[in-house]
Amino acid sequence: MKRMIVFVLLLAVSLVWSSAGRSEAAPTAPTLTKEEFDKANWEYFNRCGGCHGMLRKGATGMPLLQDKMLQKGTEALTTIIHDGTSGGMPGWGAVGVYTHEMSELLAKYIQLTPVPPPEFNMNDIKKTWKLHVAPDKRPNKPMHKRNWENFFAVILRDAGQIAIIDGDTKEIVSVQNSGFAVHTLRYSHSGRYLYTIGRDGKATLVDLWMDPITTVAEVKTGLDARSIESSKYKGPKGDFLDKLAVIGNYWPPAYVIVNGQTLEPLKIVSTRGYTYDTNEYHQEPRVASIVASHFDPEWVINIKETGHILLVDYSDIKNLHVTVIESERFLHDGGWDSSKRYFMVAANMRDKVVAVDTKTKKLAAIIETGVRPHPGRGANFIDPKFGPVYATPHLGEAAIALIGTDPNGKHKKNAWKVVRKLKTAGEGGLFIKTHPKSKHVWVDHTLAKDINAARSVSVFDIANLEAPPKTFKLADRGRIVHFEYNKAGDEVWIALWDRSGEIIIFDDKTLTEKTRIKDPRLITPTGKFNVYNTRYDIY
């Protein structure tokens, strides 16, 4: 009996010690006031969710699962957010976006249980739709005498605005309100309409023919979005020029078809479903890049988390026909090859680029390129040795990969292979650009850990790709990001991404700086989209 009592006592003490040990070993989540939580929640959904997922399950960025974040702790997480990493995570403190206190607040927030955002259905979308100027009240020709085909629409990211700049005179013609942190811009086939999409899910339609230039419609299709495209097909299957548009949501995961002239919402299609490889159900398969096919009335819609590429036939949206192509997971940005038959899209967390044939409607190839390819729209040119190539920089390594894109020509042996890798001045490359009339290829290193690299560009001579690039440091503040050529193809426009931003313009032939556009309205300029080059997919 005494032995039994002693055993029970020892067991009880052991359990208490074990419990205490577990309690001490298991980190506890930080506590936030409602005001602190709301502030961090807004920042996460508007700045962080695009890479790490609205449900924190990751994509371009690492998953931020609560147990892993608790193990890292507030101090380590604050350092990562503030200073960045060599793997492509920006140092938000280094660029002046976050203070140390804000970085610490977000570090605490991501140790809490993820809060799923609310859904957003068709009734919610319709309540946001505003038609400011009806189509029959708009002009049938340009009402100003400017060369509108050489306009540049410039994203003023943190201002929630778009600047329209005259490419001939370098004047800011107009500043239009848009959604927050616009991700990309597109034009209608006619070129007169500018479509914008903010990370807050707000889309706007701007009429470049009006005087003054006017936002004629707006709609909010969700709480987070990244992509927009218009209908650009005219042929045997009908005339759809400027008639429809599609918006790709991050949250709720869906694409929304709207009237191309008014943005009136017409149809919403969920993208939730199963991954192509493991057939696991995914709650957050986000819509990444979208382009309009040159062969059929179809949009190429890339679903990030499931690895599916959708060819959505918009000729009859009441009886929607969708071709589903299995490719690779974590699809992101991409662009056309020079023939505009093959769409090249990065599956960046798998270190690959996918080529899809929009003529045969089948997968053409999957190419391993390097650590986290991020082409933007990419760059097409003729390699003197390997023929037509498509180029992408990388987030995770200081390199450009050149992929052969001539499967049906005399360079077909190089098709869908990395024929060269060019060394750049830093990792963290977001965008690359050239032009059919140019002898150069420009690449940025915006998210490089080395701040000097982030403030520089690398320029390669197409005729001598074996030679190292010329590197130009363009600023002592902010970061350098994104390129766009003018209509003539002899100027390159580059953004200084900073609260007091600038547009830096280079002569592409001489590689000399021509001028800088400075204006207090240029708040955090990022993407710049020339009307002519964007509408005709010239890059």
mmCIF file of N, CA, C and O in Angstrom, residues 274-279 301-303 306-311 323-329 331 345 354-357 361-366:
data_model
loop_
_atom_site.group_PDB
_atom_site.id
_atom_site.type_symbol
_atom_site.label_atom_id
_atom_site.label_comp_id
_atom_site.label_asym_id
_atom_site.label_seq_id
_atom_site.Cartn_x
_atom_site.Cartn_y
_atom_site.Cartn_z
ATOM 1 N N TYR A 274 -8.395 21.902 -56.510
ATOM 2 C CA TYR A 274 -7.352 20.951 -56.140
ATOM 3 C C TYR A 274 -6.044 21.239 -56.880
ATOM 4 O O TYR A 274 -6.060 21.642 -58.043
ATOM 5 N N THR A 275 -4.940 21.029 -56.207
ATOM 6 C CA THR A 275 -3.641 21.213 -56.832
ATOM 7 C C THR A 275 -3.437 20.170 -57.924
ATOM 8 O O THR A 275 -3.939 19.057 -57.822
ATOM 9 N N TYR A 276 -2.700 20.567 -58.960
ATOM 10 C CA TYR A 276 -2.547 19.672 -60.112
ATOM 11 C C TYR A 276 -1.749 18.418 -59.772
ATOM 12 O O TYR A 276 -1.941 17.363 -60.378
ATOM 13 N N ASP A 277 -0.817 18.517 -58.800
ATOM 14 C CA ASP A 277 0.106 17.414 -58.556
ATOM 15 C C ASP A 277 -0.357 16.462 -57.452
ATOM 16 O O ASP A 277 -0.454 15.249 -57.660
ATOM 17 N N THR A 278 -0.697 16.997 -56.276
ATOM 18 C CA THR A 278 -1.075 16.131 -55.154
ATOM 19 C C THR A 278 -2.586 15.993 -55.006
ATOM 20 O O THR A 278 -3.064 15.208 -54.180
ATOM 21 N N ASN A 279 -3.329 16.758 -55.797
ATOM 22 C CA ASN A 279 -4.794 16.738 -55.740
ATOM 23 C C ASN A 279 -5.327 17.020 -54.338
ATOM 24 O O ASN A 279 -6.326 16.448 -53.905
ATOM 25 N N ILE A 301 -5.359 32.683 -68.018
ATOM 26 C CA ILE A 301 -5.466 33.036 -66.596
ATOM 27 C C ILE A 301 -4.670 32.017 -65.785
ATOM 28 O O ILE A 301 -4.934 30.818 -65.845
ATOM 29 N N ASN A 302 -3.695 32.503 -65.035
ATOM 30 C CA ASN A 302 -2.784 31.638 -64.299
ATOM 31 C C ASN A 302 -3.178 31.555 -62.834
ATOM 32 O O ASN A 302 -3.294 32.580 -62.157
ATOM 33 N N ILE A 303 -3.375 30.343 -62.342
ATOM 34 C CA ILE A 303 -3.801 30.115 -60.964
ATOM 35 C C ILE A 303 -2.576 29.701 -60.142
ATOM 36 O O ILE A 303 -2.023 28.619 -60.332
ATOM 37 N N THR A 306 -2.525 26.267 -57.396
ATOM 38 C CA THR A 306 -2.864 24.934 -57.900
ATOM 39 C C THR A 306 -2.052 24.536 -59.118
ATOM 40 O O THR A 306 -2.045 23.360 -59.502
ATOM 41 N N GLY A 307 -1.366 25.488 -59.757
ATOM 42 C CA GLY A 307 -0.550 25.160 -60.918
ATOM 43 C C GLY A 307 -1.338 24.938 -62.185
ATOM 44 O O GLY A 307 -0.862 24.258 -63.100
ATOM 45 N N HIS A 308 -2.532 25.510 -62.257
ATOM 46 C CA HIS A 308 -3.356 25.367 -63.462
ATOM 47 C C HIS A 308 -3.324 26.656 -64.287
ATOM 48 O O HIS A 308 -3.385 27.754 -63.735
ATOM 49 N N ILE A 309 -3.228 26.492 -65.597
ATOM 50 C CA ILE A 309 -3.362 27.612 -66.528
ATOM 51 C C ILE A 309 -4.708 27.448 -67.227
ATOM 52 O O ILE A 309 -4.972 26.415 -67.850
ATOM 53 N N LEU A 310 -5.551 28.457 -67.112
ATOM 54 C CA LEU A 310 -6.893 28.407 -67.688
ATOM 55 C C LEU A 310 -6.942 29.215 -68.981
ATOM 56 O O LEU A 310 -6.507 30.368 -69.017
ATOM 57 N N LEU A 311 -7.456 28.607 -70.033
ATOM 58 C CA LEU A 311 -7.772 29.332 -71.261
ATOM 59 C C LEU A 311 -9.279 29.551 -71.254
ATOM 60 O O LEU A 311 -10.051 28.626 -71.525
ATOM 61 N N THR A 323 -10.494 25.747 -70.878
ATOM 62 C CA THR A 323 -9.503 24.686 -71.041
ATOM 63 C C THR A 323 -8.528 24.773 -69.873
ATOM 64 O O THR A 323 -7.936 25.823 -69.633
ATOM 65 N N VAL A 324 -8.360 23.677 -69.160
ATOM 66 C CA VAL A 324 -7.496 23.650 -67.977
ATOM 67 C C VAL A 324 -6.214 22.896 -68.314
ATOM 68 O O VAL A 324 -6.253 21.721 -68.673
ATOM 69 N N ILE A 325 -5.085 23.593 -68.207
ATOM 70 C CA ILE A 325 -3.777 23.009 -68.525
ATOM 71 C C ILE A 325 -2.991 22.825 -67.230
ATOM 72 O O ILE A 325 -2.795 23.779 -66.465
ATOM 73 N N GLU A 326 -2.540 21.602 -66.969
ATOM 74 C CA GLU A 326 -1.691 21.346 -65.808
ATOM 75 C C GLU A 326 -0.275 21.817 -66.112
ATOM 76 O O GLU A 326 0.290 21.484 -67.154
ATOM 77 N N SER A 327 0.307 22.597 -65.192
ATOM 78 C CA SER A 327 1.652 23.108 -65.462
ATOM 79 C C SER A 327 2.560 22.926 -64.244
ATOM 80 O O SER A 327 3.116 21.859 -64.029
ATOM 81 N N GLU A 328 2.687 23.948 -63.419
ATOM 82 C CA GLU A 328 3.519 23.888 -62.228
ATOM 83 C C GLU A 328 2.952 24.858 -61.207
ATOM 84 O O GLU A 328 2.271 25.826 -61.566
ATOM 85 N N ARG A 329 3.220 24.606 -59.944
ATOM 86 C CA ARG A 329 2.619 25.418 -58.886
ATOM 87 C C ARG A 329 3.363 26.739 -58.670
ATOM 88 O O ARG A 329 4.504 26.898 -59.060
ATOM 89 N N LEU A 331 2.442 29.824 -59.868
ATOM 90 C CA LEU A 331 2.537 30.649 -61.065
ATOM 91 C C LEU A 331 2.462 32.120 -60.673
ATOM 92 O O LEU A 331 1.749 32.504 -59.745
ATOM 93 N N VAL A 345 5.413 31.960 -68.265
ATOM 94 C CA VAL A 345 5.023 32.400 -66.927
ATOM 95 C C VAL A 345 5.913 31.721 -65.885
ATOM 96 O O VAL A 345 6.200 30.531 -65.983
ATOM 97 N N VAL A 354 7.216 28.298 -67.152
ATOM 98 C CA VAL A 354 6.313 27.435 -67.910
ATOM 99 C C VAL A 354 5.983 28.107 -69.246
ATOM 100 O O VAL A 354 5.706 29.305 -69.292
ATOM 101 N N ALA A 355 6.004 27.336 -70.329
ATOM 102 C CA ALA A 355 5.599 27.820 -71.650
ATOM 103 C C ALA A 355 4.316 27.100 -72.058
ATOM 104 O O ALA A 355 4.275 25.865 -72.062
ATOM 105 N N VAL A 356 3.283 27.873 -72.383
ATOM 106 C CA VAL A 356 2.020 27.271 -72.821
ATOM 107 C C VAL A 356 1.734 27.727 -74.252
ATOM 108 O O VAL A 356 1.929 28.893 -74.599
ATOM 109 N N ASP A 357 1.317 26.797 -75.090
ATOM 110 C CA ASP A 357 1.034 27.058 -76.505
ATOM 111 C C ASP A 357 -0.438 27.446 -76.630
ATOM 112 O O ASP A 357 -1.326 26.605 -76.466
ATOM 113 N N LYS A 361 -3.306 24.959 -77.474
ATOM 114 C CA LYS A 361 -3.959 24.942 -76.154
ATOM 115 C C LYS A 361 -3.405 23.813 -75.275
ATOM 116 O O LYS A 361 -4.147 23.134 -74.564
ATOM 117 N N LYS A 362 -2.078 23.665 -75.339
ATOM 118 C CA LYS A 362 -1.422 22.629 -74.547
ATOM 119 C C LYS A 362 -0.138 23.185 -73.933
ATOM 120 O O LYS A 362 0.404 24.188 -74.388
ATOM 121 N N LEU A 363 0.330 22.475 -72.913
ATOM 122 C CA LEU A 363 1.603 22.812 -72.311
ATOM 123 C C LEU A 363 2.715 22.564 -73.322
ATOM 124 O O LEU A 363 2.775 21.518 -73.960
ATOM 125 N N ALA A 364 3.615 23.551 -73.471
ATOM 126 C CA ALA A 364 4.742 23.384 -74.389
ATOM 127 C C ALA A 364 5.980 22.886 -73.664
ATOM 128 O O ALA A 364 6.687 22.008 -74.169
ATOM 129 N N ALA A 365 6.263 23.433 -72.475
ATOM 130 C CA ALA A 365 7.475 23.025 -71.754
ATOM 131 C C ALA A 365 7.473 23.609 -70.353
ATOM 132 O O ALA A 365 6.765 24.581 -70.063
ATOM 133 N N ILE A 366 8.274 23.000 -69.490
ATOM 134 C CA ILE A 366 8.587 23.549 -68.170
ATOM 135 C C ILE A 366 10.103 23.589 -68.076
ATOM 136 O O ILE A 366 10.771 22.565 -68.239
#
